[in-house]
Amino acid sequence: MGRSTRPAPWWVALLAVLAVVASGCSVFTDDGDDEPAVGSPDTTLPRAATLLRVASGDWPTCLNPVTCADPTARTLVLQHVLPKLMEVDADGRYVPSPVLAGGPEVRVDDETGEQTITFVLAEEARWHDGRPITSSDVLGTWLAHRETPGAVVAAGYERIIAVDDTDPLVARVTLAQPWPDWPELFGGYTGWLLQADAFGTGTDLSGQFSDFVPFGAGPYELASYDDQSLVLVAREEHWDPDRQAEIDQVRIDRFADLGDGEATGRVGVPGSIDLLIPTGDVPEVATRFELRRTPAPSVVGLFFDRRTAPLGSAGVRAAVDAALDRRDLVELAGVDPDQLVTCLGWLPGEEACGEDLEEEGASAEETDALLEADGWPVLLDGTRGRPDLPLATPVSYDPRLEGAEAIAEAVVDALVVRGFTASAEPLTAETWMRRDRERGTGIGVFAVRLGTAQRASALYRCDEGSLNPMAWCEQDSQVLSRELVDAASEDERLAIAEELGELAATSRSWLPLHQRTVRWLVDPDRIITPDQAPLGAGPLGALHDFDRADR
């Protein structure tokens, strides 16, 4: 992948200096306790400029905002450059971004069933080239997702039947039928708004922007990118003063020692590095670094396939719950037991958390009583079952999920002692979800992105023929899921989600364990990080609010 360049703004000469210096010696040579290495702010930047140096174990393999599904591209590059219509705040709620003049209006036509979202754009919103952000950009973004083969982040765009861009400041987006996750269009967690007149001759963007994004409206613009390093440069006068970047430049370098997922022993880090983003285990580094944890928008839990026996029985699910000590399971995953999720049901934030869950540890007596009451007696061989049906369930785990195998094996051990026939098997969440009804899937140890209340009806949908084993199918839950579509405000959606959470808690639809976190390291004597960042944005969330402590 070659380095890309652009028409020369003021900082091109400076980047040339950085490239020459980097080519003359490895950037990863000194330990963090040494004096600043070549490439540090003192030796590469003008006196008035500031630089943040980041070392990352993961590296983006693509950049195209339509076809690239690499989460590293989103967290290291795209979220700092591209705008959104709706965005996610620190609590996981969808909120209007500064690109909008206010909250969108959502209406459903009683006759046609079509849903229309009206976005009013802020007059001051500008692309990096100074052009205003208009409704034509909304139209162009939709067409790009519709017409680009392999548009992997296009979920939801196929539901759109029209985008009215008659008024440059008003975009009316019409969907064929109501969809509660509409904030994911042109924003949300993974979507973006694109500059339509930067596409060239058409809206098929395949093959474009693979190693560079030449447009944007965020606090930073991408100055250079290759397979070893990238540079973000702050806008001198960003159109949104609340997001004016404090640090002038951010240089991110790929550091292989942070990317093997099995970092052990001491890892030498050059003195110029301010922040480390490892993959997997946190390595041993210089004492100047402080460990930080950033919440991720996903929760690890035990999910039950309720389509078939025995887990179709609420009594059996309750017995599984009673047989397990969730605090022990969390500890097996390498997580502090204090991070145990203490509620059942929906988890977009503390406001909608279902009923409280008191963790009293495993109870053999309660487990046996629940199974006996549900009609699962002990057989001659010591297992439980009925004449035509053993009390059997596979326990699947995602092999890509840290700690999942240990959790699955502990669940198997706990269930076998109480008369279940169980075994652990590696299986990705995607394969687990696709298994047919006759075969069943048993219990799954997976991480599921929960995000906001808006996504409740999608995650727990109960359509006829649905292969979603996480769904519960009581009539009340279906009614509440439909009400989410018509909810007029985020507060109303959260209230409905809380009701769904109560239903999930009552029926033991799943057993949450812990919310995932991203671990990273920062030198607090050099870098000031913001108190809050958008949920799921990673260590560099709210990058514009980072500042140097050693100015």
Coordinates of C-alpha atoms in Angstrom, one line a residue:
M1 CA 0.0 0.0 0.0
G2 CA 1.7 3.2 -1.1
R3 CA 1.6 6.6 0.6
S4 CA -1.0 9.0 -0.7
T5 CA -0.6 12.7 -1.1
R6 CA -2.8 15.7 -1.7
P7 CA -2.5 19.2 -3.2
A8 CA -0.1 21.0 -0.9
P9 CA -1.6 22.8 2.1
W10 CA 0.6 24.5 4.7
W11 CA 1.6 21.3 6.4
V12 CA 3.0 19.3 3.5
A13 CA 6.6 20.5 4.0
L14 CA 6.4 19.4 7.6
L15 CA 5.2 16.0 6.6
A16 CA 8.1 15.6 4.3
V17 CA 10.4 16.3 7.2
L18 CA 8.7 13.6 9.2
A19 CA 9.0 11.1 6.4
V20 CA 12.7 11.7 6.0
V21 CA 13.4 11.5 9.7
A22 CA 11.4 8.3 10.0
S23 CA 13.2 6.7 7.1
G24 CA 16.5 7.4 8.7
C25 CA 16.0 5.3 11.8
S26 CA 13.4 3.1 13.4
V27 CA 10.8 4.9 15.4
F28 CA 10.7 2.1 17.9
T29 CA 14.2 2.0 19.4
D30 CA 14.3 3.6 22.8
D31 CA 12.6 2.6 26.0
G32 CA 9.9 4.9 27.4
D33 CA 12.2 6.0 30.3
D34 CA 14.8 7.5 27.9
E35 CA 14.9 11.0 26.6
P36 CA 12.5 11.8 23.8
A37 CA 13.5 10.1 20.5
V38 CA 13.7 11.6 17.0
G39 CA 10.1 12.2 16.0
S40 CA 9.1 13.8 19.3
P41 CA 7.4 17.3 19.4
D42 CA 10.7 19.0 20.3
T43 CA 12.5 17.9 17.2
T44 CA 9.9 17.7 14.4
L45 CA 7.4 20.5 14.9
P46 CA 7.4 24.3 14.8
R47 CA 7.6 25.9 18.3
A48 CA 3.8 26.8 18.4
A49 CA 2.6 23.4 17.2
T50 CA 1.7 20.3 19.3
L51 CA 1.9 16.6 18.5
L52 CA 0.3 13.5 19.9
R53 CA 2.3 10.3 19.2
V54 CA 0.3 7.0 19.3
A55 CA 1.5 3.4 18.9
S56 CA -1.2 0.9 17.9
G57 CA -1.1 -2.9 17.6
D58 CA -4.0 -3.1 15.2
W59 CA -3.8 -1.4 11.9
P60 CA -6.5 -0.4 9.3
T61 CA -6.5 -2.6 6.2
C62 CA -8.8 -0.3 4.3
L63 CA -10.4 3.1 4.5
N64 CA -13.3 3.3 2.0
P65 CA -16.2 4.4 4.2
V66 CA -18.7 2.4 2.2
T67 CA -16.9 -0.9 1.7
C68 CA -14.5 -1.1 4.6
A69 CA -15.7 -3.0 7.7
D70 CA -12.4 -2.8 9.6
P71 CA -13.3 -1.3 13.0
T72 CA -9.7 0.0 13.3
A73 CA -10.3 2.2 10.3
R74 CA -13.2 3.7 12.1
T75 CA -11.5 4.3 15.5
L76 CA -8.1 5.4 14.2
V77 CA -9.1 7.5 11.2
L78 CA -12.7 7.9 10.0
Q79 CA -14.4 9.1 13.2
H80 CA -12.0 12.0 13.3
V81 CA -12.5 13.0 9.7
L82 CA -16.0 12.3 8.5
P83 CA -19.3 13.7 9.8
K84 CA -22.5 12.0 10.9
L85 CA -26.1 13.1 11.1
M86 CA -26.9 11.2 14.4
E87 CA -24.1 10.2 16.7
V88 CA -23.7 8.2 19.9
D89 CA -22.9 9.9 23.2
A90 CA -21.1 8.5 26.2
D91 CA -24.2 6.8 27.6
G92 CA -24.9 5.0 24.3
R93 CA -27.8 7.3 23.3
Y94 CA -28.4 8.5 19.7
V95 CA -28.1 12.3 19.7
P96 CA -28.1 14.9 16.9
S97 CA -24.6 15.8 15.7
P98 CA -23.5 19.4 15.1
V99 CA -24.2 18.8 11.4
L100 CA -27.9 19.1 12.3
A101 CA -29.8 22.2 13.4
G102 CA -31.8 20.1 15.9
G103 CA -33.4 16.7 16.4
P104 CA -35.0 15.1 13.3
E105 CA -38.7 14.7 12.8
V106 CA -39.9 11.2 12.4
R107 CA -43.3 10.3 11.0
V108 CA -45.1 7.2 9.9
D109 CA -47.8 7.5 7.2
D110 CA -50.9 5.7 8.5
E111 CA -52.1 4.8 4.9
T112 CA -48.8 3.7 3.2
G113 CA -46.9 2.6 6.3
E114 CA -43.9 4.6 5.0
Q115 CA -41.6 6.2 7.6
T116 CA -40.1 9.6 6.8
I117 CA -37.2 11.2 8.8
T118 CA -36.7 14.9 8.2
F119 CA -33.1 16.1 8.9
V120 CA -32.6 19.9 9.0
L121 CA -28.9 20.7 8.4
A122 CA -27.0 23.4 10.2
E123 CA -26.2 26.4 8.0
E124 CA -22.7 26.6 9.4
A125 CA -21.7 23.0 8.7
R126 CA -18.9 22.9 6.2
W127 CA -16.7 20.3 4.4
H128 CA -13.0 20.8 4.6
D129 CA -12.9 22.5 1.2
G130 CA -15.3 25.2 2.5
R131 CA -18.4 24.0 0.7
P132 CA -21.6 23.7 2.8
I133 CA -23.0 20.3 3.8
T134 CA -26.3 20.0 2.0
S135 CA -29.2 17.5 1.5
S136 CA -27.5 16.5 -1.8
D137 CA -24.8 14.9 0.3
V138 CA -27.4 12.8 2.1
L139 CA -28.8 11.8 -1.3
G140 CA -25.3 11.0 -2.6
T141 CA -24.4 8.9 0.5
W142 CA -27.5 6.8 0.0
L143 CA -26.8 6.3 -3.7
A144 CA -23.2 5.3 -2.9
H145 CA -24.4 2.6 -0.5
R146 CA -27.0 1.4 -2.9
E147 CA -24.8 1.2 -6.0
T148 CA -21.4 0.2 -4.7
P149 CA -20.9 -3.6 -4.8
G150 CA -19.7 -5.0 -1.5
A151 CA -21.1 -2.0 0.5
V152 CA -20.5 -3.9 3.8
V153 CA -21.8 -1.1 6.0
A154 CA -25.0 -0.7 4.0
A155 CA -27.4 -2.3 6.5
G156 CA -30.5 -0.2 6.4
Y157 CA -29.8 1.8 3.3
E158 CA -31.7 -0.8 1.2
R159 CA -34.8 0.2 3.2
I160 CA -34.7 3.7 1.8
I161 CA -37.0 4.4 -1.2
A162 CA -36.4 8.1 -1.7
V163 CA -34.3 11.1 -0.5
D164 CA -35.8 14.5 -1.2
D165 CA -33.0 17.1 -1.5
T166 CA -35.1 19.9 -3.0
D167 CA -34.2 22.2 -0.1
P168 CA -30.4 22.3 0.4
L169 CA -30.8 22.4 4.2
V170 CA -33.6 19.8 4.5
A171 CA -33.1 16.1 3.7
R172 CA -36.3 14.0 3.8
V173 CA -35.4 10.3 3.9
T174 CA -38.3 7.9 3.3
L175 CA -38.2 4.2 4.2
A176 CA -40.7 1.7 2.8
Q177 CA -41.7 0.7 6.3
P178 CA -40.8 1.8 9.9
W179 CA -37.3 0.9 11.1
P180 CA -36.4 1.6 14.7
D181 CA -32.6 1.8 13.9
W182 CA -32.9 4.7 11.5
P183 CA -30.2 6.7 13.4
E184 CA -27.7 4.2 12.0
L185 CA -28.3 5.7 8.5
F186 CA -25.7 8.4 7.7
G187 CA -24.3 8.1 11.3
G188 CA -24.9 6.1 14.5
Y189 CA -22.1 3.7 15.4
T190 CA -20.7 2.8 12.0
G191 CA -22.2 5.2 9.4
W192 CA -21.0 8.4 7.9
L193 CA -22.2 11.3 5.8
L194 CA -20.1 11.6 2.6
Q195 CA -19.4 14.6 0.3
A196 CA -21.3 13.8 -2.8
D197 CA -19.3 16.0 -5.2
A198 CA -16.1 14.2 -4.2
F199 CA -17.2 11.0 -5.8
G200 CA -16.2 11.9 -9.4
T201 CA -18.3 10.7 -12.2
G202 CA -20.6 8.2 -10.4
T203 CA -21.8 6.8 -7.1
D204 CA -20.2 3.4 -7.4
L205 CA -17.3 3.9 -5.0
S206 CA -15.7 0.5 -5.4
G207 CA -11.9 0.8 -5.8
Q208 CA -11.9 4.4 -4.6
F209 CA -10.6 5.8 -1.3
S210 CA -8.8 2.5 -0.5
D211 CA -5.8 4.2 1.0
F212 CA -6.9 7.8 1.4
V213 CA -10.1 9.8 2.2
P214 CA -9.7 13.2 0.4
F215 CA -12.8 14.9 2.0
G216 CA -14.2 15.4 5.5
A217 CA -15.9 17.8 7.9
G218 CA -14.5 16.6 11.2
P219 CA -11.9 18.4 13.5
Y220 CA -9.1 16.6 11.7
E221 CA -8.2 15.7 8.1
L222 CA -6.2 12.8 7.0
A223 CA -2.8 14.0 5.8
S224 CA -1.1 10.7 5.0
Y225 CA -1.6 7.0 5.4
D226 CA 0.3 3.8 4.6
D227 CA 0.8 0.4 6.1
Q228 CA 3.0 1.7 8.9
S229 CA 1.9 5.1 9.9
L230 CA -0.7 7.8 9.4
V231 CA -0.9 11.5 10.2
L232 CA -4.0 13.5 11.2
V233 CA -3.8 17.3 11.0
A234 CA -6.2 19.6 12.9
R235 CA -8.3 22.1 11.0
E236 CA -7.0 25.6 11.8
E237 CA -10.5 27.0 12.1
H238 CA -13.1 24.3 12.4
W239 CA -16.7 25.3 11.7
D240 CA -17.8 24.0 15.0
P241 CA -15.9 25.9 17.7
D242 CA -16.9 23.3 20.3
R243 CA -14.9 20.7 18.4
Q244 CA -11.9 22.7 17.6
A245 CA -8.9 20.4 18.1
E246 CA -6.5 21.3 20.9
I247 CA -3.6 19.2 19.4
D248 CA -2.4 20.2 16.0
Q249 CA -1.2 16.9 14.7
V250 CA -1.7 13.2 15.6
R251 CA 0.8 10.7 14.3
I252 CA -0.1 7.0 14.7
D253 CA 2.5 4.3 14.1
R254 CA 2.0 0.6 13.8
F255 CA 3.9 -1.2 16.5
A256 CA 4.0 -5.0 15.9
D257 CA 4.9 -5.8 19.6
L258 CA 1.5 -4.5 20.6
G259 CA -0.4 -6.4 18.0
D260 CA 0.3 -10.1 18.6
G261 CA -2.4 -10.4 21.3
E262 CA 0.0 -12.2 23.6
A263 CA 2.3 -9.5 24.8
T264 CA 4.4 -10.8 27.6
G265 CA 7.4 -9.3 29.3
R266 CA 8.7 -5.8 28.8
V267 CA 8.1 -4.0 25.5
G268 CA 10.4 -1.2 24.7
V269 CA 8.6 2.0 23.7
P270 CA 10.4 5.1 22.4
G271 CA 10.4 8.1 24.5
S272 CA 8.4 10.1 21.9
I273 CA 5.3 7.9 22.3
D274 CA 2.5 9.3 24.4
L275 CA -0.3 6.7 24.1
L276 CA -0.3 2.9 23.4
I277 CA -3.2 0.9 22.1
P278 CA -2.3 -2.8 22.4
T279 CA -4.2 -5.7 20.9
G280 CA -5.1 -8.3 23.5
D281 CA -3.0 -8.5 26.6
V282 CA -1.6 -5.2 28.0
P283 CA 2.2 -5.4 27.8
E284 CA 4.7 -4.4 30.5
V285 CA 6.0 -1.0 29.6
A286 CA 7.7 1.9 31.2
T287 CA 6.2 3.1 34.5
R288 CA 5.4 6.5 33.1
F289 CA 2.3 4.9 31.4
E290 CA -1.0 4.6 33.2
L291 CA -3.6 1.9 32.3
R292 CA -7.0 3.2 31.2
R293 CA -10.2 1.4 30.3
T294 CA -12.8 2.6 27.8
P295 CA -16.3 1.0 27.8
A296 CA -17.2 -0.9 24.6
P297 CA -20.8 -1.1 23.3
S298 CA -21.0 -4.8 23.8
V299 CA -21.8 -7.2 26.7
V300 CA -20.5 -10.7 27.2
G301 CA -23.2 -13.1 28.3
L302 CA -24.8 -16.5 28.1
F303 CA -27.5 -16.6 25.4
F304 CA -30.2 -19.3 25.3
D305 CA -31.7 -20.9 22.2
R306 CA -35.4 -20.9 23.3
R307 CA -36.7 -22.5 20.1
T308 CA -36.3 -26.1 21.2
A309 CA -36.3 -28.2 24.4
P310 CA -34.9 -28.1 27.0
L311 CA -34.0 -24.4 27.0
G312 CA -37.4 -23.5 25.7
S313 CA -38.6 -24.1 29.3
A314 CA -38.4 -21.1 31.6
G315 CA -37.8 -23.6 34.5
V316 CA -34.7 -25.0 32.8
R317 CA -33.3 -21.5 32.1
A318 CA -33.9 -20.6 35.7
A319 CA -32.1 -23.8 36.8
V320 CA -29.1 -22.9 34.7
D321 CA -29.0 -19.5 36.3
A322 CA -29.2 -21.1 39.8
A323 CA -26.4 -23.6 38.9
L324 CA -23.9 -20.9 38.0
D325 CA -21.9 -18.3 40.0
R326 CA -21.6 -15.5 37.6
R327 CA -18.9 -13.7 39.5
D328 CA -16.7 -16.8 39.1
L329 CA -17.4 -16.8 35.4
V330 CA -16.5 -13.2 35.0
E331 CA -13.2 -13.8 36.9
L332 CA -12.4 -16.7 34.6
A333 CA -12.7 -14.2 31.7
G334 CA -9.9 -12.1 33.3
V335 CA -12.3 -9.4 34.3
D336 CA -12.6 -7.8 37.8
P337 CA -15.7 -9.4 39.4
D338 CA -16.8 -5.9 40.4
Q339 CA -17.5 -5.3 36.8
L340 CA -20.3 -7.9 36.8
V341 CA -23.4 -6.6 35.1
T342 CA -26.0 -6.3 38.0
C343 CA -29.2 -6.3 36.0
L344 CA -31.0 -8.5 33.5
G345 CA -32.6 -7.3 30.3
W346 CA -31.7 -4.3 28.3
L347 CA -28.4 -2.4 28.9
P348 CA -28.1 0.9 26.9
G349 CA -27.5 2.8 30.2
E350 CA -28.4 2.9 33.8
E351 CA -31.8 4.4 32.9
A352 CA -33.0 1.2 31.2
C353 CA -31.5 -1.7 32.9
G354 CA -34.4 -4.1 33.6
E355 CA -34.7 -5.5 37.1
D356 CA -31.8 -5.6 39.6
L357 CA -30.0 -8.9 39.8
E358 CA -28.8 -10.1 43.2
E359 CA -25.8 -12.4 42.8
E360 CA -25.9 -15.0 45.5
G361 CA -23.7 -17.6 43.9
A362 CA -24.6 -21.1 42.8
S363 CA -27.3 -23.1 44.6
A364 CA -27.4 -26.9 44.1
E365 CA -30.6 -27.1 46.1
E366 CA -32.4 -24.5 44.1
T367 CA -31.2 -26.0 40.8
D368 CA -32.4 -29.5 41.7
A369 CA -35.8 -28.2 42.9
L370 CA -36.4 -26.2 39.7
L371 CA -35.5 -29.2 37.5
E372 CA -37.7 -31.6 39.5
A373 CA -40.6 -29.1 39.3
D374 CA -40.1 -28.8 35.5
G375 CA -40.3 -32.6 35.1
W376 CA -36.6 -33.6 34.7
P377 CA -36.0 -36.5 37.1
V378 CA -32.7 -38.2 37.8
L379 CA -32.2 -41.3 35.7
L380 CA -30.4 -44.6 36.5
D381 CA -27.2 -43.3 35.0
G382 CA -27.2 -40.2 37.2
T383 CA -28.2 -37.8 34.4
R384 CA -31.5 -36.1 34.2
G385 CA -34.0 -36.5 31.5
R386 CA -37.4 -37.8 30.3
P387 CA -38.1 -41.1 28.7
D388 CA -37.8 -39.6 25.2
L389 CA -35.6 -36.6 25.9
P390 CA -32.3 -36.2 27.8
L391 CA -31.6 -32.9 29.6
A392 CA -28.8 -32.1 27.1
T393 CA -27.4 -28.9 25.7
P394 CA -24.2 -27.9 23.9
V395 CA -22.4 -24.9 25.3
S396 CA -20.8 -23.0 22.3
Y397 CA -18.3 -20.2 22.6
D398 CA -16.8 -17.8 20.2
P399 CA -13.1 -18.7 19.9
R400 CA -12.3 -15.1 19.0
L401 CA -13.6 -13.8 22.4
E402 CA -11.1 -13.6 25.2
G403 CA -12.0 -15.8 28.1
A404 CA -15.0 -17.4 26.3
E405 CA -13.5 -20.9 26.3
A406 CA -12.8 -20.8 30.0
I407 CA -16.4 -19.6 30.7
A408 CA -17.9 -22.3 28.5
E409 CA -15.9 -25.1 30.2
A410 CA -16.9 -23.8 33.6
V411 CA -20.6 -23.8 32.6
V412 CA -20.3 -27.4 31.3
D413 CA -18.7 -28.5 34.6
A414 CA -21.5 -26.8 36.7
L415 CA -24.3 -28.3 34.6
V416 CA -22.9 -31.8 34.4
V417 CA -22.8 -31.9 38.2
R418 CA -26.5 -31.2 38.3
G419 CA -27.4 -33.9 35.8
F420 CA -27.2 -32.1 32.5
T421 CA -25.5 -33.7 29.5
A422 CA -23.3 -30.9 28.2
S423 CA -20.1 -30.3 26.2
A424 CA -18.2 -27.2 25.1
E425 CA -17.6 -26.5 21.4
P426 CA -16.0 -23.5 19.5
L427 CA -18.5 -21.8 17.2
T428 CA -18.7 -18.3 16.0
A429 CA -21.8 -16.3 17.0
E430 CA -22.8 -16.0 13.3
T431 CA -22.8 -19.8 12.8
W432 CA -24.6 -20.3 16.1
M433 CA -27.4 -17.9 15.0
R434 CA -27.8 -19.6 11.6
R435 CA -28.3 -23.2 12.9
D436 CA -31.7 -24.6 12.1
R437 CA -34.5 -25.1 14.5
E438 CA -34.4 -28.9 14.6
R439 CA -30.7 -29.0 15.5
G440 CA -30.9 -26.2 18.1
T441 CA -27.9 -24.3 19.4
G442 CA -28.1 -24.6 23.2
I443 CA -26.2 -22.1 25.2
G444 CA -23.8 -19.6 23.6
V445 CA -21.0 -17.6 25.2
F446 CA -20.8 -14.5 23.0
A447 CA -20.4 -10.7 23.1
V448 CA -23.3 -8.9 21.6
R449 CA -23.3 -5.2 20.8
L450 CA -26.3 -3.7 22.6
G451 CA -25.7 0.0 22.1
T452 CA -28.9 2.0 22.6
A453 CA -32.5 1.4 23.3
Q454 CA -33.2 2.0 19.6
R455 CA -31.7 -1.4 18.7
A456 CA -33.9 -3.4 21.1
S457 CA -36.5 -4.5 18.5
A458 CA -33.8 -5.5 16.0
L459 CA -31.8 -7.6 18.5
Y460 CA -34.8 -9.2 20.1
R461 CA -37.1 -9.4 17.0
C462 CA -39.6 -12.2 17.0
D463 CA -40.6 -12.5 13.4
E464 CA -42.2 -15.7 12.2
G465 CA -39.4 -18.0 11.1
S466 CA -36.7 -15.8 12.7
L467 CA -33.5 -17.6 13.4
N468 CA -32.7 -15.3 16.3
P469 CA -32.4 -17.6 19.3
M470 CA -32.0 -14.6 21.6
A471 CA -35.5 -13.4 21.0
W472 CA -38.3 -14.0 23.5
C473 CA -41.8 -14.3 22.0
E474 CA -44.3 -13.3 24.6
Q475 CA -47.0 -11.2 23.0
D476 CA -46.2 -8.3 25.4
S477 CA -42.7 -8.0 24.1
Q478 CA -43.8 -7.9 20.5
V479 CA -46.2 -5.0 21.3
L480 CA -43.4 -3.1 23.0
S481 CA -41.0 -3.7 20.2
R482 CA -43.5 -2.2 17.7
E483 CA -44.0 0.8 20.0
L484 CA -40.2 1.5 19.8
V485 CA -40.7 2.4 16.1
D486 CA -43.2 5.1 16.9
A487 CA -41.5 6.5 20.0
A488 CA -41.2 10.3 19.5
S489 CA -38.2 10.9 21.8
E490 CA -35.1 9.1 23.2
D491 CA -36.6 9.3 26.7
E492 CA -39.7 7.5 25.5
R493 CA -37.5 4.9 23.7
L494 CA -35.5 4.3 26.9
A495 CA -38.7 3.9 28.9
I496 CA -40.0 1.2 26.5
A497 CA -36.6 -0.5 26.5
E498 CA -36.8 -0.7 30.3
E499 CA -40.1 -2.5 30.0
L500 CA -38.5 -4.9 27.6
G501 CA -35.7 -5.4 30.0
E502 CA -38.1 -6.3 32.7
L503 CA -39.7 -8.9 30.4
A504 CA -36.3 -10.3 29.5
A505 CA -35.4 -10.5 33.2
T506 CA -38.6 -12.4 34.1
S507 CA -38.2 -14.9 31.3
R508 CA -34.4 -15.3 31.7
S509 CA -33.8 -14.7 28.0
W510 CA -30.1 -14.4 28.6
L511 CA -27.6 -14.0 31.5
P512 CA -25.3 -11.0 31.1
L513 CA -21.8 -11.3 32.5
H514 CA -19.8 -8.1 31.9
Q515 CA -19.5 -5.1 29.6
R516 CA -16.4 -5.3 27.4
T517 CA -13.8 -2.6 27.7
V518 CA -10.8 -1.5 25.6
R519 CA -7.6 -1.3 27.6
W520 CA -4.9 1.3 26.7
L521 CA -2.0 3.1 28.2
V522 CA -1.2 6.8 28.3
D523 CA 1.5 9.0 29.8
P524 CA -0.6 11.4 32.1
D525 CA 2.3 13.8 32.6
R526 CA 2.2 14.5 28.9
I527 CA -1.4 14.0 27.7
I528 CA -4.7 15.2 29.1
T529 CA -7.6 13.0 28.0
P530 CA -11.3 13.9 28.0
D531 CA -13.5 12.6 30.9
Q532 CA -16.1 11.3 28.4
A533 CA -16.1 10.0 24.9
P534 CA -18.7 8.4 22.6
L535 CA -19.5 4.8 23.6
G536 CA -17.6 2.5 21.2
A537 CA -15.2 5.2 20.0
G538 CA -12.2 3.5 21.5
P539 CA -9.2 5.1 23.2
L540 CA -9.1 8.1 20.7
G541 CA -12.8 9.0 21.1
A542 CA -13.3 12.8 21.3
L543 CA -9.8 13.3 20.0
H544 CA -10.4 17.0 19.6
D545 CA -10.5 17.3 23.4
F546 CA -7.1 15.7 23.9
D547 CA -4.4 18.2 25.0
R548 CA -0.8 18.2 26.0
A549 CA -0.1 18.6 29.7
D550 CA 3.5 19.5 29.1
R551 CA 3.0 22.6 26.9

